[in-house]
mmCIF file with all atom_site columns, C-alpha atoms in Angstrom:
data_model
loop_
_atom_site.group_PDB
_atom_site.id
_atom_site.type_symbol
_atom_site.label_atom_id
_atom_site.label_alt_id
_atom_site.label_comp_id
_atom_site.label_asym_id
_atom_site.label_entity_id
_atom_site.label_seq_id
_atom_site.pdbx_PDB_ins_code
_atom_site.Cartn_x
_atom_site.Cartn_y
_atom_site.Cartn_z
_atom_site.occupancy
_atom_site.B_iso_or_equiv
_atom_site.pdbx_formal_charge
_atom_site.auth_seq_id
_atom_site.auth_comp_id
_atom_site.auth_asym_id
_atom_site.auth_atom_id
_atom_site.pdbx_PDB_model_num
ATOM 1   C CA . MET A 1 1   ? -1.341  -1.436 -9.564  1.00 0.00 ? 1   MET A CA 1
ATOM 2   C CA . LEU A 1 2   ? 1.674   0.892  -9.708  1.00 0.00 ? 2   LEU A CA 1
ATOM 3   C CA . ILE A 1 3   ? -0.076  3.548  -7.648  1.00 0.00 ? 3   ILE A CA 1
ATOM 4   C CA . SER A 1 4   ? -1.076  1.017  -4.984  1.00 0.00 ? 4   SER A CA 1
ATOM 5   C CA . ALA A 1 5   ? 2.547   -0.178 -4.767  1.00 0.00 ? 5   ALA A CA 1
ATOM 6   C CA . ILE A 1 6   ? 3.744   3.429  -4.445  1.00 0.00 ? 6   ILE A CA 1
ATOM 7   C CA . ARG A 1 7   ? 1.120   4.040  -1.745  1.00 0.00 ? 7   ARG A CA 1
ATOM 8   C CA . ARG A 1 8   ? 2.235   0.973  0.200   1.00 0.00 ? 8   ARG A CA 1
ATOM 9   C CA . ILE A 1 9   ? 5.948   1.809  -0.041  1.00 0.00 ? 9   ILE A CA 1
ATOM 10  C CA . ALA A 1 10  ? 5.307   5.452  0.804   1.00 0.00 ? 10  ALA A CA 1
ATOM 11  C CA . GLY A 1 11  ? 3.265   4.384  3.834   1.00 0.00 ? 11  GLY A CA 1
ATOM 12  C CA . TRP A 1 12  ? 6.149   2.277  5.119   1.00 0.00 ? 12  TRP A CA 1
ATOM 13  C CA . MET A 1 13  ? 8.595   5.109  4.501   1.00 0.00 ? 13  MET A CA 1
ATOM 14  C CA . GLU A 1 14  ? 6.304   7.552  6.269   1.00 0.00 ? 14  GLU A CA 1
ATOM 15  C CA . ALA A 1 15  ? 6.037   5.280  9.303   1.00 0.00 ? 15  ALA A CA 1
ATOM 16  C CA . ALA A 1 16  ? 9.807   4.779  9.321   1.00 0.00 ? 16  ALA A CA 1
ATOM 17  C CA . CYS A 1 17  ? 10.409  8.535  9.127   1.00 0.00 ? 17  CYS A CA 1
ATOM 18  C CA . LEU A 1 18  ? 8.014   9.159  12.013  1.00 0.00 ? 18  LEU A CA 1
ATOM 19  C CA . GLY A 1 19  ? 9.677   6.454  14.095  1.00 0.00 ? 19  GLY A CA 1
ATOM 20  C CA . ILE A 1 20  ? 13.161  7.733  13.351  1.00 0.00 ? 20  ILE A CA 1
ATOM 21  C CA . ALA A 1 21  ? 12.145  11.307 14.135  1.00 0.00 ? 21  ALA A CA 1
ATOM 22  C CA . ALA A 1 22  ? 10.546  10.257 17.414  1.00 0.00 ? 22  ALA A CA 1
ATOM 23  C CA . LEU A 1 23  ? 13.568  8.228  18.533  1.00 0.00 ? 23  LEU A CA 1
ATOM 24  C CA . CYS A 1 24  ? 15.998  10.976 17.564  1.00 0.00 ? 24  CYS A CA 1
ATOM 25  C CA . LEU A 1 25  ? 13.942  13.631 19.349  1.00 0.00 ? 25  LEU A CA 1
ATOM 26  C CA . LEU A 1 26  ? 13.729  11.535 22.507  1.00 0.00 ? 26  LEU A CA 1
ATOM 27  C CA . TYR A 1 27  ? 17.468  10.965 22.443  1.00 0.00 ? 27  TYR A CA 1
ATOM 28  C CA . MET A 1 28  ? 18.129  14.665 21.806  1.00 0.00 ? 28  MET A CA 1
ATOM 29  C CA . VAL A 1 29  ? 15.965  15.668 24.774  1.00 0.00 ? 29  VAL A CA 1
ATOM 30  C CA . PHE A 1 30  ? 17.761  13.118 26.942  1.00 0.00 ? 30  PHE A CA 1
ATOM 31  C CA . VAL A 1 31  ? 21.243  14.296 25.879  1.00 0.00 ? 31  VAL A CA 1
ATOM 32  C CA . VAL A 1 32  ? 20.459  17.977 26.356  1.00 0.00 ? 32  VAL A CA 1
ATOM 33  C CA . GLY A 1 33  ? 18.640  17.443 29.668  1.00 0.00 ? 33  GLY A CA 1
ATOM 34  C CA . PHE A 1 34  ? 21.326  15.129 31.026  1.00 0.00 ? 34  PHE A CA 1
ATOM 35  C CA . ASN A 1 35  ? 24.099  17.515 30.024  1.00 0.00 ? 35  ASN A CA 1
ATOM 36  C CA . VAL A 1 36  ? 22.331  20.450 31.680  1.00 0.00 ? 36  VAL A CA 1
ATOM 37  C CA . LEU A 1 37  ? 22.142  18.506 34.951  1.00 0.00 ? 37  LEU A CA 1
ATOM 38  C CA . ALA A 1 38  ? 25.699  17.216 34.531  1.00 0.00 ? 38  ALA A CA 1
ATOM 39  C CA . ARG A 1 39  ? 26.895  20.768 33.947  1.00 0.00 ? 39  ARG A CA 1
ATOM 40  C CA . ILE A 1 40  ? 25.287  21.848 37.229  1.00 0.00 ? 40  ILE A CA 1
ATOM 41  C CA . VAL A 1 41  ? 27.130  19.045 39.056  1.00 0.00 ? 41  VAL A CA 1
ATOM 42  C CA . PHE A 1 42  ? 30.332  19.913 37.164  1.00 0.00 ? 42  PHE A CA 1
ATOM 43  C CA . ASP A 1 43  ? 30.135  23.560 38.231  1.00 0.00 ? 43  ASP A CA 1
ATOM 44  C CA . ALA A 1 44  ? 29.067  22.751 41.813  1.00 0.00 ? 44  ALA A CA 1
ATOM 45  C CA . THR A 1 45  ? 32.037  20.435 42.346  1.00 0.00 ? 45  THR A CA 1
ATOM 46  C CA . ASP A 1 46  ? 34.583  22.856 40.850  1.00 0.00 ? 46  ASP A CA 1
ATOM 47  C CA . THR A 1 47  ? 35.135  20.566 37.826  1.00 0.00 ? 47  THR A CA 1
ATOM 48  C CA . ALA A 1 48  ? 35.891  17.516 40.017  1.00 0.00 ? 48  ALA A CA 1
ATOM 49  C CA . VAL A 1 49  ? 32.879  15.493 38.802  1.00 0.00 ? 49  VAL A CA 1
ATOM 50  C CA . ASN A 1 50  ? 32.240  15.411 35.058  1.00 0.00 ? 50  ASN A CA 1
ATOM 51  C CA . PHE A 1 51  ? 29.266  13.317 33.914  1.00 0.00 ? 51  PHE A CA 1
ATOM 52  C CA . MET A 1 52  ? 28.710  15.229 30.668  1.00 0.00 ? 52  MET A CA 1
ATOM 53  C CA . ILE A 1 53  ? 28.142  13.153 27.537  1.00 0.00 ? 53  ILE A CA 1
ATOM 54  C CA . PRO A 1 54  ? 31.131  13.451 25.187  1.00 0.00 ? 54  PRO A CA 1
ATOM 55  C CA . GLY A 1 55  ? 30.312  15.004 21.826  1.00 0.00 ? 55  GLY A CA 1
ATOM 56  C CA . ALA A 1 56  ? 26.809  16.011 22.921  1.00 0.00 ? 56  ALA A CA 1
ATOM 57  C CA . ILE A 1 57  ? 26.702  19.116 20.745  1.00 0.00 ? 57  ILE A CA 1
ATOM 58  C CA . GLU A 1 58  ? 27.900  17.145 17.734  1.00 0.00 ? 58  GLU A CA 1
ATOM 59  C CA . GLN A 1 59  ? 25.334  14.398 18.358  1.00 0.00 ? 59  GLN A CA 1
ATOM 60  C CA . VAL A 1 60  ? 22.461  16.830 18.672  1.00 0.00 ? 60  VAL A CA 1
ATOM 61  C CA . SER A 1 61  ? 23.473  18.845 15.608  1.00 0.00 ? 61  SER A CA 1
ATOM 62  C CA . TYR A 1 62  ? 23.568  15.804 13.303  1.00 0.00 ? 62  TYR A CA 1
ATOM 63  C CA . LEU A 1 63  ? 20.396  14.382 14.816  1.00 0.00 ? 63  LEU A CA 1
ATOM 64  C CA . LEU A 1 64  ? 18.666  17.690 14.163  1.00 0.00 ? 64  LEU A CA 1
ATOM 65  C CA . GLY A 1 65  ? 19.313  17.247 10.437  1.00 0.00 ? 65  GLY A CA 1
ATOM 66  C CA . ILE A 1 66  ? 17.908  13.723 10.600  1.00 0.00 ? 66  ILE A CA 1
ATOM 67  C CA . VAL A 1 67  ? 14.798  14.920 12.456  1.00 0.00 ? 67  VAL A CA 1
ATOM 68  C CA . ALA A 1 68  ? 14.219  17.814 10.050  1.00 0.00 ? 68  ALA A CA 1
ATOM 69  C CA . LEU A 1 69  ? 14.402  15.621 6.951   1.00 0.00 ? 69  LEU A CA 1
ATOM 70  C CA . ALA A 1 70  ? 12.255  12.896 8.532   1.00 0.00 ? 70  ALA A CA 1
ATOM 71  C CA . ALA A 1 71  ? 9.649   15.443 9.595   1.00 0.00 ? 71  ALA A CA 1
ATOM 72  C CA . LEU A 1 72  ? 9.626   16.977 6.119   1.00 0.00 ? 72  LEU A CA 1
ATOM 73  C CA . ALA A 1 73  ? 8.869   13.590 4.579   1.00 0.00 ? 73  ALA A CA 1
ATOM 74  C CA . ALA A 1 74  ? 6.236   12.654 7.169   1.00 0.00 ? 74  ALA A CA 1
ATOM 75  C CA . SER A 1 75  ? 4.514   16.050 6.987   1.00 0.00 ? 75  SER A CA 1
ATOM 76  C CA . LEU A 1 76  ? 3.252   15.427 3.449   1.00 0.00 ? 76  LEU A CA 1
ATOM 77  C CA . ASN A 1 77  ? 0.715   12.855 4.647   1.00 0.00 ? 77  ASN A CA 1
ATOM 78  C CA . GLY A 1 78  ? -2.764  13.871 3.566   1.00 0.00 ? 78  GLY A CA 1
ATOM 79  C CA . GLY A 1 79  ? -1.670  16.940 1.647   1.00 0.00 ? 79  GLY A CA 1
ATOM 80  C CA . MET A 1 80  ? 0.056   20.141 2.454   1.00 0.00 ? 80  MET A CA 1
ATOM 81  C CA . ILE A 1 81  ? -1.244  22.824 4.735   1.00 0.00 ? 81  ILE A CA 1
ATOM 82  C CA . ALA A 1 82  ? -2.775  25.472 2.520   1.00 0.00 ? 82  ALA A CA 1
ATOM 83  C CA . VAL A 1 83  ? -3.900  28.805 3.820   1.00 0.00 ? 83  VAL A CA 1
ATOM 84  C CA . ASP A 1 84  ? -4.763  30.443 0.568   1.00 0.00 ? 84  ASP A CA 1
ATOM 85  C CA . LEU A 1 85  ? -7.796  32.554 -0.209  1.00 0.00 ? 85  LEU A CA 1
ATOM 86  C CA . LEU A 1 86  ? -7.331  32.053 -3.927  1.00 0.00 ? 86  LEU A CA 1
ATOM 87  C CA . VAL A 1 87  ? -6.889  28.264 -4.077  1.00 0.00 ? 87  VAL A CA 1
ATOM 88  C CA . GLY A 1 88  ? -9.670  27.778 -1.538  1.00 0.00 ? 88  GLY A CA 1
ATOM 89  C CA . ARG A 1 89  ? -12.114 29.322 -4.017  1.00 0.00 ? 89  ARG A CA 1
ATOM 90  C CA . PHE A 1 90  ? -11.042 27.145 -6.965  1.00 0.00 ? 90  PHE A CA 1
ATOM 91  C CA . PRO A 1 91  ? -13.307 24.392 -8.245  1.00 0.00 ? 91  PRO A CA 1
ATOM 92  C CA . PRO A 1 92  ? -12.325 20.884 -7.042  1.00 0.00 ? 92  PRO A CA 1
ATOM 93  C CA . LEU A 1 93  ? -10.622 19.881 -10.310 1.00 0.00 ? 93  LEU A CA 1
ATOM 94  C CA . LEU A 1 94  ? -8.423  22.984 -10.334 1.00 0.00 ? 94  LEU A CA 1
ATOM 95  C CA . LYS A 1 95  ? -7.603  22.504 -6.636  1.00 0.00 ? 95  LYS A CA 1
ATOM 96  C CA . ALA A 1 96  ? -6.428  18.974 -7.413  1.00 0.00 ? 96  ALA A CA 1
ATOM 97  C CA . LEU A 1 97  ? -4.293  20.180 -10.324 1.00 0.00 ? 97  LEU A CA 1
ATOM 98  C CA . VAL A 1 98  ? -2.672  22.891 -8.203  1.00 0.00 ? 98  VAL A CA 1
ATOM 99  C CA . ALA A 1 99  ? -1.994  20.406 -5.390  1.00 0.00 ? 99  ALA A CA 1
ATOM 100 C CA . ARG A 1 100 ? -0.453  17.931 -7.821  1.00 0.00 ? 100 ARG A CA 1
ATOM 101 C CA . LEU A 1 101 ? 1.703   20.661 -9.342  1.00 0.00 ? 101 LEU A CA 1
ATOM 102 C CA . TRP A 1 102 ? 3.080   21.538 -5.894  1.00 0.00 ? 102 TRP A CA 1
ATOM 103 C CA . PHE A 1 103 ? 3.786   17.909 -5.108  1.00 0.00 ? 103 PHE A CA 1
ATOM 104 C CA . PHE A 1 104 ? 5.609   17.447 -8.404  1.00 0.00 ? 104 PHE A CA 1
ATOM 105 C CA . GLY A 1 105 ? 7.689   20.485 -7.412  1.00 0.00 ? 105 GLY A CA 1
ATOM 106 C CA . ILE A 1 106 ? 8.480   18.883 -4.061  1.00 0.00 ? 106 ILE A CA 1
ATOM 107 C CA . LEU A 1 107 ? 9.321   15.644 -5.884  1.00 0.00 ? 107 LEU A CA 1
ATOM 108 C CA . ALA A 1 108 ? 11.792  17.501 -8.110  1.00 0.00 ? 108 ALA A CA 1
ATOM 109 C CA . PHE A 1 109 ? 13.318  19.197 -5.062  1.00 0.00 ? 109 PHE A CA 1
ATOM 110 C CA . ALA A 1 110 ? 13.626  15.837 -3.264  1.00 0.00 ? 110 ALA A CA 1
ATOM 111 C CA . ILE A 1 111 ? 15.298  14.234 -6.286  1.00 0.00 ? 111 ILE A CA 1
ATOM 112 C CA . VAL A 1 112 ? 17.855  17.046 -6.379  1.00 0.00 ? 112 VAL A CA 1
ATOM 113 C CA . LEU A 1 113 ? 18.523  16.533 -2.651  1.00 0.00 ? 113 LEU A CA 1
ATOM 114 C CA . VAL A 1 114 ? 18.933  12.783 -3.151  1.00 0.00 ? 114 VAL A CA 1
ATOM 115 C CA . TRP A 1 115 ? 21.416  13.415 -5.947  1.00 0.00 ? 115 TRP A CA 1
ATOM 116 C CA . LEU A 1 116 ? 23.400  15.988 -3.935  1.00 0.00 ? 116 LEU A CA 1
ATOM 117 C CA . PHE A 1 117 ? 23.483  13.950 -0.716  1.00 0.00 ? 117 PHE A CA 1
ATOM 118 C CA . TRP A 1 118 ? 24.405  10.791 -2.625  1.00 0.00 ? 118 TRP A CA 1
ATOM 119 C CA . HIS A 1 119 ? 27.377  12.543 -4.223  1.00 0.00 ? 119 HIS A CA 1
ATOM 120 C CA . GLU A 1 120 ? 28.397  13.891 -0.823  1.00 0.00 ? 120 GLU A CA 1
ATOM 121 C CA . THR A 1 121 ? 28.095  10.373 0.622   1.00 0.00 ? 121 THR A CA 1
ATOM 122 C CA . VAL A 1 122 ? 30.407  8.976  -2.046  1.00 0.00 ? 122 VAL A CA 1
ATOM 123 C CA . ALA A 1 123 ? 32.849  11.887 -1.712  1.00 0.00 ? 123 ALA A CA 1
ATOM 124 C CA . THR A 1 124 ? 33.109  11.679 2.082   1.00 0.00 ? 124 THR A CA 1
ATOM 125 C CA . TYR A 1 125 ? 33.539  7.915  1.860   1.00 0.00 ? 125 TYR A CA 1
ATOM 126 C CA . GLY A 1 126 ? 36.364  8.369  -0.626  1.00 0.00 ? 126 GLY A CA 1
ATOM 127 C CA . ARG A 1 127 ? 38.081  10.968 1.531   1.00 0.00 ? 127 ARG A CA 1
ATOM 128 C CA . GLY A 1 128 ? 37.528  9.017  4.746   1.00 0.00 ? 128 GLY A CA 1
ATOM 129 C CA . GLU A 1 129 ? 36.075  12.038 6.558   1.00 0.00 ? 129 GLU A CA 1
ATOM 130 C CA . GLU A 1 130 ? 34.919  11.696 10.149  1.00 0.00 ? 130 GLU A CA 1
ATOM 131 C CA . THR A 1 131 ? 33.093  13.935 12.589  1.00 0.00 ? 131 THR A CA 1
ATOM 132 C CA . GLN A 1 132 ? 35.297  16.093 14.784  1.00 0.00 ? 132 GLN A CA 1
ATOM 133 C CA . ASP A 1 133 ? 34.575  14.738 18.263  1.00 0.00 ? 133 ASP A CA 1
ATOM 134 C CA . LEU A 1 134 ? 33.090  11.259 17.949  1.00 0.00 ? 134 LEU A CA 1
ATOM 135 C CA . ARG A 1 135 ? 34.944  10.174 14.807  1.00 0.00 ? 135 ARG A CA 1
ATOM 136 C CA . ILE A 1 136 ? 31.745  8.932  13.142  1.00 0.00 ? 136 ILE A CA 1
ATOM 137 C CA . PRO A 1 137 ? 32.285  8.397  9.407   1.00 0.00 ? 137 PRO A CA 1
ATOM 138 C CA . MET A 1 138 ? 30.596  11.273 7.591   1.00 0.00 ? 138 MET A CA 1
ATOM 139 C CA . PHE A 1 139 ? 29.406  9.041  4.773   1.00 0.00 ? 139 PHE A CA 1
ATOM 140 C CA . LEU A 1 140 ? 27.026  7.345  7.226   1.00 0.00 ? 140 LEU A CA 1
ATOM 141 C CA . ILE A 1 141 ? 25.406  10.648 8.095   1.00 0.00 ? 141 ILE A CA 1
ATOM 142 C CA . TYR A 1 142 ? 25.134  11.771 4.473   1.00 0.00 ? 142 TYR A CA 1
ATOM 143 C CA . GLY A 1 143 ? 23.908  8.305  3.503   1.00 0.00 ? 143 GLY A CA 1
ATOM 144 C CA . PHE A 1 144 ? 21.136  8.580  6.082   1.00 0.00 ? 144 PHE A CA 1
ATOM 145 C CA . TYR A 1 145 ? 20.229  12.034 4.762   1.00 0.00 ? 145 TYR A CA 1
ATOM 146 C CA . THR A 1 146 ? 20.101  10.514 1.265   1.00 0.00 ? 146 THR A CA 1
ATOM 147 C CA . LEU A 1 147 ? 17.682  7.805  2.395   1.00 0.00 ? 147 LEU A CA 1
ATOM 148 C CA . GLU A 1 148 ? 15.428  10.328 4.079   1.00 0.00 ? 148 GLU A CA 1
ATOM 149 C CA . CYS A 1 149 ? 15.362  12.490 0.954   1.00 0.00 ? 149 CYS A CA 1
ATOM 150 C CA . LEU A 1 150 ? 14.520  9.374  -1.058  1.00 0.00 ? 150 LEU A CA 1
ATOM 151 C CA . ALA A 1 151 ? 11.594  8.790  1.318   1.00 0.00 ? 151 ALA A CA 1
ATOM 152 C CA . LEU A 1 152 ? 10.531  12.401 0.732   1.00 0.00 ? 152 LEU A CA 1
ATOM 153 C CA . ALA A 1 153 ? 10.639  11.800 -3.029  1.00 0.00 ? 153 ALA A CA 1
ATOM 154 C CA . VAL A 1 154 ? 8.521   8.632  -2.834  1.00 0.00 ? 154 VAL A CA 1
ATOM 155 C CA . ILE A 1 155 ? 5.969   10.254 -0.526  1.00 0.00 ? 155 ILE A CA 1
ATOM 156 C CA . ALA A 1 156 ? 5.803   13.340 -2.760  1.00 0.00 ? 156 ALA A CA 1
ATOM 157 C CA . LEU A 1 157 ? 5.319   11.062 -5.788  1.00 0.00 ? 157 LEU A CA 1
ATOM 158 C CA . ARG A 1 158 ? 2.431   9.319  -4.022  1.00 0.00 ? 158 ARG A CA 1
ATOM 159 C CA . GLU A 1 159 ? 0.818   12.653 -3.211  1.00 0.00 ? 159 GLU A CA 1
ATOM 160 C CA . ALA A 1 160 ? 1.432   13.997 -6.721  1.00 0.00 ? 160 ALA A CA 1
ATOM 161 C CA . LEU A 1 161 ? -0.329  10.981 -8.225  1.00 0.00 ? 161 LEU A CA 1
ATOM 162 C CA . THR A 1 162 ? -3.222  10.873 -5.768  1.00 0.00 ? 162 THR A CA 1
ATOM 163 C CA . ALA A 1 163 ? -3.796  14.449 -4.504  1.00 0.00 ? 163 ALA A CA 1
ATOM 164 C CA . ASP A 1 164 ? -7.366  15.601 -4.816  1.00 0.00 ? 164 ASP A CA 1
ATOM 165 C CA . GLY A 1 165 ? -6.791  19.183 -3.649  1.00 0.00 ? 165 GLY A CA 1
ATOM 166 C CA . HIS A 1 166 ? -8.568  18.612 -0.329  1.00 0.00 ? 166 HIS A CA 1
ATOM 167 C CA . HIS A 1 167 ? -7.028  20.367 2.647   1.00 0.00 ? 167 HIS A CA 1
ATOM 168 C CA . ALA A 1 168 ? -8.471  19.747 6.084   1.00 0.00 ? 168 ALA A CA 1
ATOM 169 C CA . GLU A 1 169 ? -7.999  23.363 7.150   1.00 0.00 ? 169 GLU A CA 1
ATOM 170 C CA . LEU A 1 170 ? -10.065 24.613 4.187   1.00 0.00 ? 170 LEU A CA 1
ATOM 171 C CA . SER A 1 171 ? -13.100 22.438 5.012   1.00 0.00 ? 171 SER A CA 1
#
């Protein structure tokens, strides 16, 4: 019962992480592509026409963190990629134990990240920090990072409880 609930929640979190990563990547490509074209117009008109998106570098840099954490969480689906001559030769039970050990390690890492990002969220909220160009409250960004790390923890927990040591690339 508990494992099925964890599987269901982890599945939702995985889908959300994939959706968020896809939207952020599309927006990043748009911002970078648009600014490249706008820069050409800007240079061709001797700075008379400026269509560049304000704070584009700042937007892309924070979105890159969101994409990286979302991709990390979503990448755990179906096990980790394992290119290992030693583990590939283990019996199935030992493969499963090794896989579960790695996922428990990732779970511990994700919990530490959740804790650190949560404290940074609270601290930046208390200090009222904002981004340099767009004046976005920093606690929102760190809060989003915290949620993504929480998704990583739940997905890693699901894999740690259900991993069978099977890796598609070893078949």
